[in-house]
XYZ file of C-alpha atoms in Angstrom:
92
model
C 0.112 0.115 -0.193
C 0.703 3.716 0.227
C 2.212 3.507 3.601
C 5.136 0.903 2.041
C 5.508 2.875 -0.715
C 6.497 5.891 1.241
C 8.864 3.916 3.471
C 10.811 3.077 0.253
C 11.206 6.825 -0.321
C 12.372 7.738 3.064
C 9.321 8.596 4.994
C 8.913 6.793 7.867
C 5.808 8.390 9.928
C 2.937 6.042 8.375
C 2.313 2.276 9.772
C 0.735 -0.007 7.225
C -2.747 -0.607 7.878
C -3.126 -4.058 7.225
C -3.818 -7.381 9.055
C -0.462 -7.954 9.817
C -0.563 -4.887 11.871
C -3.576 -5.561 13.394
C -2.508 -8.883 14.125
C 0.519 -7.699 15.953
C -1.270 -5.001 17.683
C -3.513 -7.879 19.050
C -0.897 -9.926 20.142
C 2.080 -7.602 21.086
C -0.142 -5.104 22.591
C -2.475 -6.343 23.603
C -5.321 -4.797 21.724
C -8.098 -6.919 21.257
C -10.257 -4.691 19.678
C -8.044 -4.052 16.767
C -9.517 -4.956 13.318
C -8.578 -4.170 10.043
C -11.517 -1.346 10.161
C -9.552 0.762 13.164
C -6.201 -0.597 12.644
C -4.704 2.647 11.394
C -6.178 4.749 14.559
C -4.752 2.020 17.025
C -0.957 1.969 15.166
C -1.238 5.746 15.081
C -1.915 5.660 18.691
C 0.442 3.411 19.704
C 3.347 4.746 17.943
C 2.787 8.467 17.941
C 5.437 8.822 20.583
C 8.057 7.591 17.696
C 7.264 10.302 15.369
C 8.555 11.091 13.075
C 10.064 7.159 12.768
C 6.929 5.486 13.699
C 7.440 2.752 10.780
C 10.751 2.177 12.194
C 9.845 1.193 15.410
C 6.721 -0.927 14.394
C 9.390 -2.915 11.865
C 11.889 -3.643 14.627
C 9.179 -4.527 17.195
C 7.661 -6.570 14.748
C 10.946 -8.465 13.411
C 12.035 -8.963 16.875
C 8.363 -10.718 17.506
C 9.159 -13.081 14.177
C 12.661 -13.636 15.441
C 11.423 -14.689 18.966
C 9.174 -17.124 17.293
C 11.895 -18.485 15.226
C 14.126 -18.943 18.192
C 16.989 -16.892 17.123
C 18.055 -13.964 15.022
C 16.842 -14.721 11.147
C 20.471 -14.801 10.372
C 21.264 -17.461 12.400
C 18.208 -19.718 12.512
C 17.516 -23.016 10.047
C 15.403 -21.326 7.200
C 12.952 -24.443 7.628
C 12.029 -22.083 11.054
C 11.049 -18.799 9.012
C 7.638 -20.184 8.424
C 7.103 -20.046 12.139
C 6.917 -15.860 11.721
C 3.908 -16.672 9.110
C 0.241 -15.629 9.744
C -0.472 -19.183 9.460
C 1.139 -20.045 13.043
C 0.016 -17.152 14.904
C -3.295 -17.666 16.665
C -3.690 -14.006 17.843
């Protein structure tokens, strides 16, 4: 989406408003009421204090949860464990 394109251009204030962001906010921040309809507002509230680098904080946090799930840094774990970081293996 637009947020992803902006990041490629060096603009880091927008968080993607997608199902992965909603899942992450529910799982990592306990925001059980986060849905596709309200994810943009929820993400904006959670990451506002990191302005203008909200996406950098979000991505770092998201990647750390992936690595925790895989059992180590992505560059160190067996590539077979990468699948553990997919939504199919995340129940929240």
